[in-house]
Amino acid sequence: MALLASASAVPFALVALTVFRVPAWACLLCFTSYNERLRVCQTFAGVEGPELEKCEEAFSAAFKGLLDTEINYDERSHLHDAFTQMTHSLQEMATAQGSFEVAFPDAAEKMRNVIIQLKEVKACIPPCGLQEVARRFRCRGCYSTVCDFPLDCPGEGRGLEGQEPEKLERREPSGGKRRGLGRGRSGDAARSPVQDLTVSRGDQAMFSCTVNFQLPKEEITYSWKFAGGGLRTQDLSYFREMPRAQGYLARIRPVQPTHGGTFSCVITHDQRPLARLYFFLNVTGPPPRGETELQITFREVLHWAPREAEMIEPWRPSLGELLARPEALTPSNQCLLAAIAALASASVTLLAWMFFRWYYSGN
């Protein structure tokens, strides 16, 4: 109810601009309604007359010091409750025939002390992300704001495994010449939008989807996507979901050439994205010797196949070929032959039993 009342107070502040002559909205206008302020002055100075206008001017003048106040966004309800209690106290003082010239400055000073005791506004931590914990509420305008940073976080050494940090290479987005982190302008490399990670084939690659600012404690989810084919991109249309990857850590082992490409991690809070990180995985190293020989054999089979065939048909040997070629008698083929023999034996036995039964029943 306190938050609802705070929100309803904002439209009344538009009307109050003509009554309370202040250069802009202040905390008084954000957390109290026009009717509440008018009712206080009417209790002090009567329903109408020059004394009422003087009371309104004194009310606004007493709170000019809170014009540019910024508070922690999570403390809005506490401050609204404090202003509500203040208006009730002022009405009690007006009923007791107190003076508004004394009551208003005292109330403003008490509200300054309340604001000082609120939780401090957290500082914005560059260079990226929607930092909800640093959201602040500004009394000049009665609105909230967050850090003005992009959602995409630059690469800053978030790849954990696969290669030593001093051996990492960064590739220019335009496809230019590679350079090591120790060469050229290291500051430009640190601001690269995509974190490069080079891993030898068969090793392990691990990505850490972490940021240097504080995240909300609840309803945080991590979603991973992948753009394969060795593509280095930030275009989300090339990415596909990786449903098995959950949490802030993603691991690939053993790394294969098909894993080369860009990985994307999105941190969300209550279905709202807070930050997005990109990792480019470059897989190096020759394939194992056994795999090379297998690839050569496979290519020979492809050259042997007819040109019009779109794919190689699997070999399905006949019974005679199985018996003639002992190497074809794999365990699965042996089980198949045993099943066929058992079925044939059972069929012969059943036919013989049916024949003798028919023969004796006829006699």
mmCIF file of C-alpha atoms in Angstrom:
data_model
loop_
_atom_site.group_PDB
_atom_site.id
_atom_site.type_symbol
_atom_site.label_atom_id
_atom_site.label_comp_id
_atom_site.label_asym_id
_atom_site.label_seq_id
_atom_site.Cartn_x
_atom_site.Cartn_y
_atom_site.Cartn_z
ATOM 1 C CA MET A 1 0.000 0.000 0.000
ATOM 2 C CA ALA A 2 2.913 2.348 0.690
ATOM 3 C CA LEU A 3 4.311 1.841 -2.793
ATOM 4 C CA LEU A 4 0.873 2.437 -4.308
ATOM 5 C CA ALA A 5 0.453 5.645 -2.393
ATOM 6 C CA SER A 6 3.929 6.781 -3.468
ATOM 7 C CA ALA A 7 3.040 6.163 -7.104
ATOM 8 C CA SER A 8 -0.271 8.006 -6.797
ATOM 9 C CA ALA A 9 1.513 11.020 -5.353
ATOM 10 C CA VAL A 10 3.367 11.710 -8.614
ATOM 11 C CA PRO A 11 0.329 12.973 -10.645
ATOM 12 C CA PHE A 12 -0.617 15.295 -7.796
ATOM 13 C CA ALA A 13 2.895 16.728 -7.953
ATOM 14 C CA LEU A 14 2.109 18.094 -11.401
ATOM 15 C CA VAL A 15 -0.736 20.135 -9.927
ATOM 16 C CA ALA A 16 1.427 21.175 -7.007
ATOM 17 C CA LEU A 17 3.911 22.919 -9.289
ATOM 18 C CA THR A 18 1.417 25.765 -9.689
ATOM 19 C CA VAL A 19 0.660 25.976 -5.985
ATOM 20 C CA PHE A 20 4.028 25.302 -4.373
ATOM 21 C CA ARG A 21 6.408 27.612 -6.199
ATOM 22 C CA VAL A 22 9.575 25.497 -6.414
ATOM 23 C CA PRO A 23 11.948 25.245 -9.383
ATOM 24 C CA ALA A 24 11.453 21.461 -9.714
ATOM 25 C CA TRP A 25 9.959 18.494 -7.917
ATOM 26 C CA ALA A 26 11.489 17.691 -4.550
ATOM 27 C CA CYS A 27 11.206 14.780 -2.142
ATOM 28 C CA LEU A 28 8.220 16.512 -0.550
ATOM 29 C CA LEU A 29 6.331 16.383 -3.834
ATOM 30 C CA CYS A 30 7.367 12.769 -4.550
ATOM 31 C CA PHE A 31 6.259 11.224 -1.273
ATOM 32 C CA THR A 32 3.233 13.339 -0.311
ATOM 33 C CA SER A 33 0.120 14.150 -2.292
ATOM 34 C CA TYR A 34 -1.209 17.597 -3.037
ATOM 35 C CA ASN A 35 -4.305 16.943 -0.934
ATOM 36 C CA GLU A 36 -2.184 15.928 2.055
ATOM 37 C CA ARG A 37 -0.134 19.135 1.892
ATOM 38 C CA LEU A 38 -3.195 21.289 1.340
ATOM 39 C CA ARG A 39 -4.978 19.695 4.288
ATOM 40 C CA VAL A 40 -1.973 20.484 6.539
ATOM 41 C CA CYS A 41 -1.987 24.156 5.530
ATOM 42 C CA GLN A 42 -5.754 24.422 5.864
ATOM 43 C CA THR A 43 -5.445 23.110 9.404
ATOM 44 C CA PHE A 44 -2.783 25.721 10.159
ATOM 45 C CA ALA A 45 -4.197 28.748 8.298
ATOM 46 C CA GLY A 46 -7.833 28.101 7.492
ATOM 47 C CA VAL A 47 -9.654 26.985 4.385
ATOM 48 C CA GLU A 48 -8.876 30.096 2.302
ATOM 49 C CA GLY A 49 -7.302 33.513 2.457
ATOM 50 C CA PRO A 50 -3.832 35.069 2.191
ATOM 51 C CA GLU A 51 -2.607 33.142 5.211
ATOM 52 C CA LEU A 52 -3.223 29.861 3.368
ATOM 53 C CA GLU A 53 -1.055 30.963 0.448
ATOM 54 C CA LYS A 54 1.665 32.045 2.853
ATOM 55 C CA CYS A 55 1.547 28.607 4.502
ATOM 56 C CA GLU A 56 1.917 26.843 1.166
ATOM 57 C CA GLU A 57 4.944 28.958 0.261
ATOM 58 C CA ALA A 58 6.546 28.295 3.643
ATOM 59 C CA PHE A 59 5.908 24.563 3.288
ATOM 60 C CA SER A 60 7.699 24.358 -0.058
ATOM 61 C CA ALA A 61 10.528 26.696 1.012
ATOM 62 C CA ALA A 62 11.318 24.560 4.069
ATOM 63 C CA PHE A 63 12.000 21.482 1.898
ATOM 64 C CA LYS A 64 14.052 23.133 -0.846
ATOM 65 C CA GLY A 65 17.144 21.564 0.654
ATOM 66 C CA LEU A 66 15.869 18.124 -0.404
ATOM 67 C CA LEU A 67 15.467 19.137 -4.020
ATOM 68 C CA ASP A 68 18.470 17.231 -5.452
ATOM 69 C CA THR A 69 18.352 14.297 -3.052
ATOM 70 C CA GLU A 70 19.130 10.797 -4.331
ATOM 71 C CA ILE A 71 18.263 7.714 -2.317
ATOM 72 C CA ASN A 72 18.675 3.985 -2.648
ATOM 73 C CA TYR A 73 15.803 2.683 -4.755
ATOM 74 C CA ASP A 74 14.973 -0.010 -2.206
ATOM 75 C CA GLU A 75 14.508 2.657 0.497
ATOM 76 C CA ARG A 76 11.549 4.358 -1.193
ATOM 77 C CA SER A 77 8.959 2.675 0.998
ATOM 78 C CA HIS A 78 10.831 3.632 4.176
ATOM 79 C CA LEU A 79 11.041 7.261 3.106
ATOM 80 C CA HIS A 80 7.385 7.310 2.097
ATOM 81 C CA ASP A 81 6.410 6.008 5.529
ATOM 82 C CA ALA A 82 8.530 8.738 7.136
ATOM 83 C CA PHE A 83 6.809 11.472 5.108
ATOM 84 C CA THR A 84 3.385 10.028 5.969
ATOM 85 C CA GLN A 85 4.245 10.127 9.660
ATOM 86 C CA MET A 86 5.497 13.700 9.216
ATOM 87 C CA THR A 87 2.199 14.912 7.736
ATOM 88 C CA HIS A 88 0.300 13.336 10.618
ATOM 89 C CA SER A 89 2.581 15.087 13.118
ATOM 90 C CA LEU A 90 2.103 18.427 11.366
ATOM 91 C CA GLN A 91 -1.670 18.044 11.509
ATOM 92 C CA GLU A 92 -1.453 17.346 15.236
ATOM 93 C CA MET A 93 0.665 20.468 15.736
ATOM 94 C CA ALA A 94 -1.801 22.544 13.675
ATOM 95 C CA THR A 95 -4.693 21.235 15.759
ATOM 96 C CA ALA A 96 -2.790 22.280 18.871
ATOM 97 C CA GLN A 97 -2.591 25.879 17.470
ATOM 98 C CA GLY A 98 1.102 25.598 16.621
ATOM 99 C CA SER A 99 2.921 27.883 14.157
ATOM 100 C CA PHE A 100 3.715 26.565 10.680
ATOM 101 C CA GLU A 101 6.695 28.922 10.489
ATOM 102 C CA VAL A 102 8.308 26.833 13.208
ATOM 103 C CA ALA A 103 6.799 23.450 12.400
ATOM 104 C CA PHE A 104 7.870 23.260 8.739
ATOM 105 C CA PRO A 105 11.627 23.880 9.239
ATOM 106 C CA ASP A 106 11.687 21.389 12.108
ATOM 107 C CA ALA A 107 9.920 18.768 9.989
ATOM 108 C CA ALA A 108 12.357 19.326 7.097
ATOM 109 C CA GLU A 109 15.334 18.911 9.410
ATOM 110 C CA LYS A 110 13.923 15.646 10.757
ATOM 111 C CA MET A 111 13.441 14.359 7.205
ATOM 112 C CA ARG A 112 17.074 15.196 6.376
ATOM 113 C CA ASN A 113 18.160 13.073 9.327
ATOM 114 C CA VAL A 114 15.926 10.225 8.143
ATOM 115 C CA ILE A 115 17.457 10.363 4.661
ATOM 116 C CA ILE A 116 20.975 10.313 6.106
ATOM 117 C CA GLN A 117 20.171 7.113 7.982
ATOM 118 C CA LEU A 118 18.912 5.303 4.864
ATOM 119 C CA LYS A 119 21.107 2.790 3.088
ATOM 120 C CA GLU A 120 23.613 4.475 0.832
ATOM 121 C CA VAL A 121 23.268 4.422 -2.922
ATOM 122 C CA LYS A 122 25.626 1.829 -4.372
ATOM 123 C CA ALA A 123 28.138 3.115 -6.870
ATOM 124 C CA CYS A 124 28.036 2.104 -10.529
ATOM 125 C CA ILE A 125 30.798 -0.331 -11.442
ATOM 126 C CA PRO A 126 31.946 -0.027 -15.067
ATOM 127 C CA PRO A 127 32.040 -1.137 -17.771
ATOM 128 C CA CYS A 128 28.760 -2.959 -18.456
ATOM 129 C CA GLY A 129 25.522 -4.465 -17.270
ATOM 130 C CA LEU A 130 22.121 -3.496 -15.936
ATOM 131 C CA GLN A 131 23.082 -3.023 -12.289
ATOM 132 C CA GLU A 132 19.819 -3.207 -10.388
ATOM 133 C CA VAL A 133 21.560 -3.022 -7.013
ATOM 134 C CA ALA A 134 22.844 0.448 -7.987
ATOM 135 C CA ARG A 135 19.411 1.752 -9.004
ATOM 136 C CA ARG A 136 18.654 5.108 -7.401
ATOM 137 C CA PHE A 137 15.617 7.308 -6.925
ATOM 138 C CA ARG A 138 15.948 11.027 -7.704
ATOM 139 C CA CYS A 139 13.684 13.531 -6.010
ATOM 140 C CA ARG A 140 14.306 16.047 -8.801
ATOM 141 C CA GLY A 141 11.746 14.555 -11.148
ATOM 142 C CA CYS A 142 10.515 11.658 -8.961
ATOM 143 C CA TYR A 143 12.024 8.939 -11.127
ATOM 144 C CA SER A 144 14.517 6.103 -10.824
ATOM 145 C CA THR A 145 17.635 5.549 -12.885
ATOM 146 C CA VAL A 146 20.318 2.919 -13.327
ATOM 147 C CA CYS A 147 23.903 2.994 -14.510
ATOM 148 C CA ASP A 148 24.247 4.035 -18.139
ATOM 149 C CA PHE A 149 26.275 1.036 -19.310
ATOM 150 C CA PRO A 150 25.848 -1.297 -22.306
ATOM 151 C CA LEU A 151 24.414 -4.758 -21.796
ATOM 152 C CA ASP A 152 27.330 -6.510 -23.550
ATOM 153 C CA CYS A 153 30.368 -6.956 -21.332
ATOM 154 C CA PRO A 154 33.833 -6.787 -22.909
ATOM 155 C CA GLY A 155 36.239 -9.701 -22.734
ATOM 156 C CA GLU A 156 38.494 -9.442 -19.715
ATOM 157 C CA GLY A 157 40.071 -12.852 -19.241
ATOM 158 C CA ARG A 158 36.949 -14.840 -18.361
ATOM 159 C CA GLY A 159 38.091 -18.047 -20.076
ATOM 160 C CA LEU A 160 39.324 -20.241 -17.260
ATOM 161 C CA GLU A 161 41.058 -23.200 -18.831
ATOM 162 C CA GLY A 162 42.621 -24.374 -22.036
ATOM 163 C CA GLN A 163 45.591 -22.012 -22.279
ATOM 164 C CA GLU A 164 47.672 -19.824 -20.036
ATOM 165 C CA PRO A 165 46.594 -16.172 -19.896
ATOM 166 C CA GLU A 166 49.862 -14.908 -21.332
ATOM 167 C CA LYS A 167 49.350 -17.115 -24.411
ATOM 168 C CA LEU A 168 45.858 -15.924 -25.163
ATOM 169 C CA GLU A 169 45.398 -14.196 -28.470
ATOM 170 C CA ARG A 170 42.790 -11.658 -29.471
ATOM 171 C CA ARG A 171 41.458 -11.411 -32.984
ATOM 172 C CA GLU A 172 40.293 -8.148 -34.461
ATOM 173 C CA PRO A 173 36.550 -8.167 -35.278
ATOM 174 C CA SER A 174 37.412 -7.102 -38.838
ATOM 175 C CA GLY A 175 39.526 -10.206 -39.332
ATOM 176 C CA GLY A 176 42.837 -8.385 -39.085
ATOM 177 C CA LYS A 177 46.139 -9.677 -37.862
ATOM 178 C CA ARG A 178 46.136 -11.382 -34.492
ATOM 179 C CA ARG A 179 48.122 -9.952 -31.655
ATOM 180 C CA GLY A 180 49.007 -11.213 -28.214
ATOM 181 C CA LEU A 181 47.869 -9.551 -25.051
ATOM 182 C CA GLY A 182 51.394 -8.426 -24.356
ATOM 183 C CA ARG A 183 51.727 -6.585 -27.658
ATOM 184 C CA GLY A 184 50.334 -3.350 -28.976
ATOM 185 C CA ARG A 185 47.821 -1.446 -26.842
ATOM 186 C CA SER A 186 46.713 -3.831 -24.133
ATOM 187 C CA GLY A 187 43.929 -1.461 -23.074
ATOM 188 C CA ASP A 188 42.198 -1.844 -26.446
ATOM 189 C CA ALA A 189 42.523 -5.623 -26.253
ATOM 190 C CA ALA A 190 40.971 -5.658 -22.781
ATOM 191 C CA ARG A 191 37.925 -3.856 -24.155
ATOM 192 C CA SER A 192 37.321 -6.402 -26.912
ATOM 193 C CA PRO A 193 33.608 -7.354 -26.930
ATOM 194 C CA VAL A 194 34.444 -11.051 -27.372
ATOM 195 C CA GLN A 195 36.747 -13.018 -25.094
ATOM 196 C CA ASP A 196 39.126 -15.201 -27.133
ATOM 197 C CA LEU A 197 40.187 -18.610 -25.825
ATOM 198 C CA THR A 198 42.561 -20.958 -27.645
ATOM 199 C CA VAL A 199 42.441 -24.629 -26.626
ATOM 200 C CA SER A 200 44.313 -27.628 -27.988
ATOM 201 C CA ARG A 201 42.255 -30.430 -29.418
ATOM 202 C CA GLY A 202 41.326 -33.012 -26.790
ATOM 203 C CA ASP A 203 41.844 -30.627 -23.862
ATOM 204 C CA GLN A 204 39.243 -28.964 -21.689
ATOM 205 C CA ALA A 205 37.658 -25.536 -22.161
ATOM 206 C CA MET A 206 35.787 -23.757 -19.405
ATOM 207 C CA PHE A 207 33.899 -20.468 -19.537
ATOM 208 C CA SER A 208 32.897 -18.373 -16.532
ATOM 209 C CA CYS A 209 29.823 -16.182 -16.922
ATOM 210 C CA THR A 210 30.658 -13.716 -14.160
ATOM 211 C CA VAL A 211 30.578 -9.934 -13.874
ATOM 212 C CA ASN A 212 32.320 -7.510 -11.552
ATOM 213 C CA PHE A 213 29.138 -5.982 -10.140
ATOM 214 C CA GLN A 214 26.745 -7.394 -7.567
ATOM 215 C CA LEU A 215 23.796 -9.399 -8.826
ATOM 216 C CA PRO A 216 20.420 -9.758 -7.129
ATOM 217 C CA LYS A 217 20.315 -12.654 -4.697
ATOM 218 C CA GLU A 218 17.195 -14.354 -6.095
ATOM 219 C CA GLU A 219 15.773 -15.397 -9.469
ATOM 220 C CA ILE A 220 19.107 -15.287 -11.293
ATOM 221 C CA THR A 221 19.351 -17.561 -14.350
ATOM 222 C CA TYR A 222 22.100 -18.228 -16.874
ATOM 223 C CA SER A 223 21.347 -19.188 -20.464
ATOM 224 C CA TRP A 224 24.013 -20.317 -22.932
ATOM 225 C CA LYS A 225 23.970 -20.176 -26.728
ATOM 226 C CA PHE A 226 26.402 -21.265 -29.425
ATOM 227 C CA ALA A 227 27.216 -20.102 -32.944
ATOM 228 C CA GLY A 228 29.228 -22.881 -34.582
ATOM 229 C CA GLY A 229 31.269 -23.219 -37.720
ATOM 230 C CA GLY A 230 34.158 -21.197 -36.330
ATOM 231 C CA LEU A 231 32.022 -18.046 -36.503
ATOM 232 C CA ARG A 232 33.113 -15.091 -34.396
ATOM 233 C CA THR A 233 30.037 -12.915 -34.017
ATOM 234 C CA GLN A 234 27.707 -11.041 -31.671
ATOM 235 C CA ASP A 235 24.706 -11.322 -33.979
ATOM 236 C CA LEU A 236 22.125 -13.225 -31.932
ATOM 237 C CA SER A 237 20.446 -14.577 -35.063
ATOM 238 C CA TYR A 238 23.357 -17.012 -35.531
ATOM 239 C CA PHE A 239 23.108 -18.546 -32.062
ATOM 240 C CA ARG A 240 21.213 -21.640 -30.989
ATOM 241 C CA GLU A 241 20.206 -22.663 -27.492
ATOM 242 C CA MET A 242 22.323 -24.996 -25.339
ATOM 243 C CA PRO A 243 19.705 -26.422 -22.930
ATOM 244 C CA ARG A 244 22.184 -28.697 -21.128
ATOM 245 C CA ALA A 245 24.385 -25.742 -20.090
ATOM 246 C CA GLN A 246 23.156 -24.308 -16.800
ATOM 247 C CA GLY A 247 24.775 -22.152 -14.163
ATOM 248 C CA TYR A 248 27.534 -19.613 -14.504
ATOM 249 C CA LEU A 249 30.139 -22.217 -15.552
ATOM 250 C CA ALA A 250 30.192 -24.044 -18.893
ATOM 251 C CA ARG A 251 32.720 -26.800 -19.603
ATOM 252 C CA ILE A 252 33.616 -28.676 -22.771
ATOM 253 C CA ARG A 253 35.754 -31.810 -22.718
ATOM 254 C CA PRO A 254 37.277 -33.116 -24.775
ATOM 255 C CA VAL A 255 37.363 -30.156 -27.139
ATOM 256 C CA GLN A 256 36.840 -31.024 -30.815
ATOM 257 C CA PRO A 257 37.019 -28.877 -33.970
ATOM 258 C CA THR A 258 33.212 -28.820 -34.106
ATOM 259 C CA HIS A 259 33.268 -26.813 -30.864
ATOM 260 C CA GLY A 260 35.015 -23.908 -32.556
ATOM 261 C CA GLY A 261 32.844 -20.803 -32.610
ATOM 262 C CA THR A 262 31.273 -18.201 -30.349
ATOM 263 C CA PHE A 263 29.566 -18.983 -27.058
ATOM 264 C CA SER A 264 27.157 -16.484 -25.500
ATOM 265 C CA CYS A 265 25.977 -16.304 -21.899
ATOM 266 C CA VAL A 266 23.051 -14.138 -20.797
ATOM 267 C CA ILE A 267 22.459 -13.355 -17.120
ATOM 268 C CA THR A 268 18.799 -12.640 -16.391
ATOM 269 C CA HIS A 269 16.876 -11.595 -13.308
ATOM 270 C CA ASP A 270 13.158 -12.257 -13.313
ATOM 271 C CA GLN A 271 13.314 -12.705 -17.121
ATOM 272 C CA ARG A 272 15.090 -9.354 -17.530
ATOM 273 C CA PRO A 273 18.621 -9.453 -19.016
ATOM 274 C CA LEU A 274 21.309 -7.958 -16.812
ATOM 275 C CA ALA A 275 24.471 -8.725 -18.780
ATOM 276 C CA ARG A 276 25.628 -10.625 -21.860
ATOM 277 C CA LEU A 277 29.066 -12.142 -22.383
ATOM 278 C CA TYR A 278 30.718 -13.645 -25.471
ATOM 279 C CA PHE A 279 33.514 -16.219 -25.756
ATOM 280 C CA PHE A 280 35.251 -17.272 -28.969
ATOM 281 C CA LEU A 281 36.760 -20.763 -28.822
ATOM 282 C CA ASN A 282 39.619 -21.456 -31.227
ATOM 283 C CA VAL A 283 40.563 -25.155 -31.416
ATOM 284 C CA THR A 284 44.138 -25.918 -32.483
ATOM 285 C CA GLY A 285 46.345 -28.972 -32.901
ATOM 286 C CA PRO A 286 46.417 -31.903 -35.386
ATOM 287 C CA PRO A 287 43.981 -34.792 -35.027
ATOM 288 C CA PRO A 288 45.182 -38.071 -33.469
ATOM 289 C CA ARG A 289 47.022 -40.505 -35.783
ATOM 290 C CA GLY A 290 44.308 -43.133 -35.582
ATOM 291 C CA GLU A 291 41.682 -40.635 -36.567
ATOM 292 C CA THR A 292 43.775 -39.494 -39.547
ATOM 293 C CA GLU A 293 43.969 -43.067 -40.872
ATOM 294 C CA LEU A 294 40.230 -43.454 -40.427
ATOM 295 C CA GLN A 295 39.601 -40.274 -42.403
ATOM 296 C CA ILE A 296 41.799 -41.574 -45.257
ATOM 297 C CA THR A 297 39.834 -44.833 -45.365
ATOM 298 C CA PHE A 298 36.579 -42.943 -45.349
ATOM 299 C CA ARG A 299 37.669 -40.785 -48.268
ATOM 300 C CA GLU A 300 38.611 -43.894 -50.267
ATOM 301 C CA VAL A 301 35.142 -45.305 -49.668
ATOM 302 C CA LEU A 302 33.595 -42.040 -50.819
ATOM 303 C CA HIS A 303 35.609 -42.114 -54.061
ATOM 304 C CA TRP A 304 34.540 -45.739 -54.662
ATOM 305 C CA ALA A 305 30.837 -44.921 -54.287
ATOM 306 C CA PRO A 306 28.839 -44.165 -57.479
ATOM 307 C CA ARG A 307 28.547 -40.485 -58.316
ATOM 308 C CA GLU A 308 24.769 -40.561 -58.417
ATOM 309 C CA ALA A 309 24.521 -41.939 -54.902
ATOM 310 C CA GLU A 310 23.727 -39.260 -52.347
ATOM 311 C CA MET A 311 24.891 -41.334 -49.400
ATOM 312 C CA ILE A 312 26.725 -44.579 -48.695
ATOM 313 C CA GLU A 313 24.349 -47.434 -48.032
ATOM 314 C CA PRO A 314 25.222 -49.594 -45.014
ATOM 315 C CA TRP A 315 26.496 -53.147 -45.807
ATOM 316 C CA ARG A 316 23.841 -55.795 -45.196
ATOM 317 C CA PRO A 317 25.484 -59.218 -45.871
ATOM 318 C CA SER A 318 23.483 -62.297 -46.830
ATOM 319 C CA LEU A 319 23.562 -65.550 -44.881
ATOM 320 C CA GLY A 320 26.033 -67.081 -47.304
ATOM 321 C CA GLU A 321 28.385 -64.088 -46.981
ATOM 322 C CA LEU A 322 28.207 -64.302 -43.225
ATOM 323 C CA LEU A 323 29.178 -67.992 -43.278
ATOM 324 C CA ALA A 324 31.884 -67.442 -45.895
ATOM 325 C CA ARG A 325 33.529 -64.522 -44.081
ATOM 326 C CA PRO A 326 34.417 -65.335 -40.456
ATOM 327 C CA GLU A 327 35.287 -61.657 -39.758
ATOM 328 C CA ALA A 328 31.648 -60.767 -40.419
ATOM 329 C CA LEU A 329 30.498 -62.949 -37.497
ATOM 330 C CA THR A 330 30.383 -60.167 -34.986
ATOM 331 C CA PRO A 331 28.669 -60.781 -31.636
ATOM 332 C CA SER A 332 25.507 -59.118 -32.916
ATOM 333 C CA ASN A 333 25.510 -61.286 -36.068
ATOM 334 C CA GLN A 334 26.096 -64.427 -33.991
ATOM 335 C CA CYS A 335 23.105 -63.574 -31.814
ATOM 336 C CA LEU A 336 21.034 -63.030 -34.948
ATOM 337 C CA LEU A 337 22.019 -66.426 -36.387
ATOM 338 C CA ALA A 338 21.235 -68.141 -33.077
ATOM 339 C CA ALA A 339 17.811 -66.523 -33.002
ATOM 340 C CA ILE A 340 17.085 -67.606 -36.581
ATOM 341 C CA ALA A 341 18.168 -71.211 -35.813
ATOM 342 C CA ALA A 342 15.996 -71.318 -32.698
ATOM 343 C CA LEU A 343 12.996 -69.984 -34.612
ATOM 344 C CA ALA A 344 13.495 -72.512 -37.385
ATOM 345 C CA SER A 345 13.780 -75.389 -34.909
ATOM 346 C CA ALA A 346 10.629 -74.308 -33.106
ATOM 347 C CA SER A 347 8.743 -74.022 -36.416
ATOM 348 C CA VAL A 348 9.754 -77.546 -37.502
ATOM 349 C CA THR A 349 8.760 -78.970 -34.117
ATOM 350 C CA LEU A 350 5.369 -77.263 -34.262
ATOM 351 C CA LEU A 351 4.658 -78.510 -37.793
ATOM 352 C CA ALA A 352 5.596 -82.078 -36.880
ATOM 353 C CA TRP A 353 3.340 -82.032 -33.812
ATOM 354 C CA MET A 354 0.413 -80.681 -35.847
ATOM 355 C CA PHE A 355 0.948 -83.368 -38.558
ATOM 356 C CA PHE A 356 0.950 -86.279 -36.085
ATOM 357 C CA ARG A 357 -2.098 -84.905 -34.313
ATOM 358 C CA TRP A 358 -3.996 -84.624 -37.601
ATOM 359 C CA TYR A 359 -2.889 -88.114 -38.675
ATOM 360 C CA TYR A 360 -3.968 -89.870 -35.503
ATOM 361 C CA SER A 361 -7.226 -87.976 -35.259
ATOM 362 C CA GLY A 362 -8.162 -89.181 -38.793
ATOM 363 C CA ASN A 363 -7.630 -92.854 -37.845
#
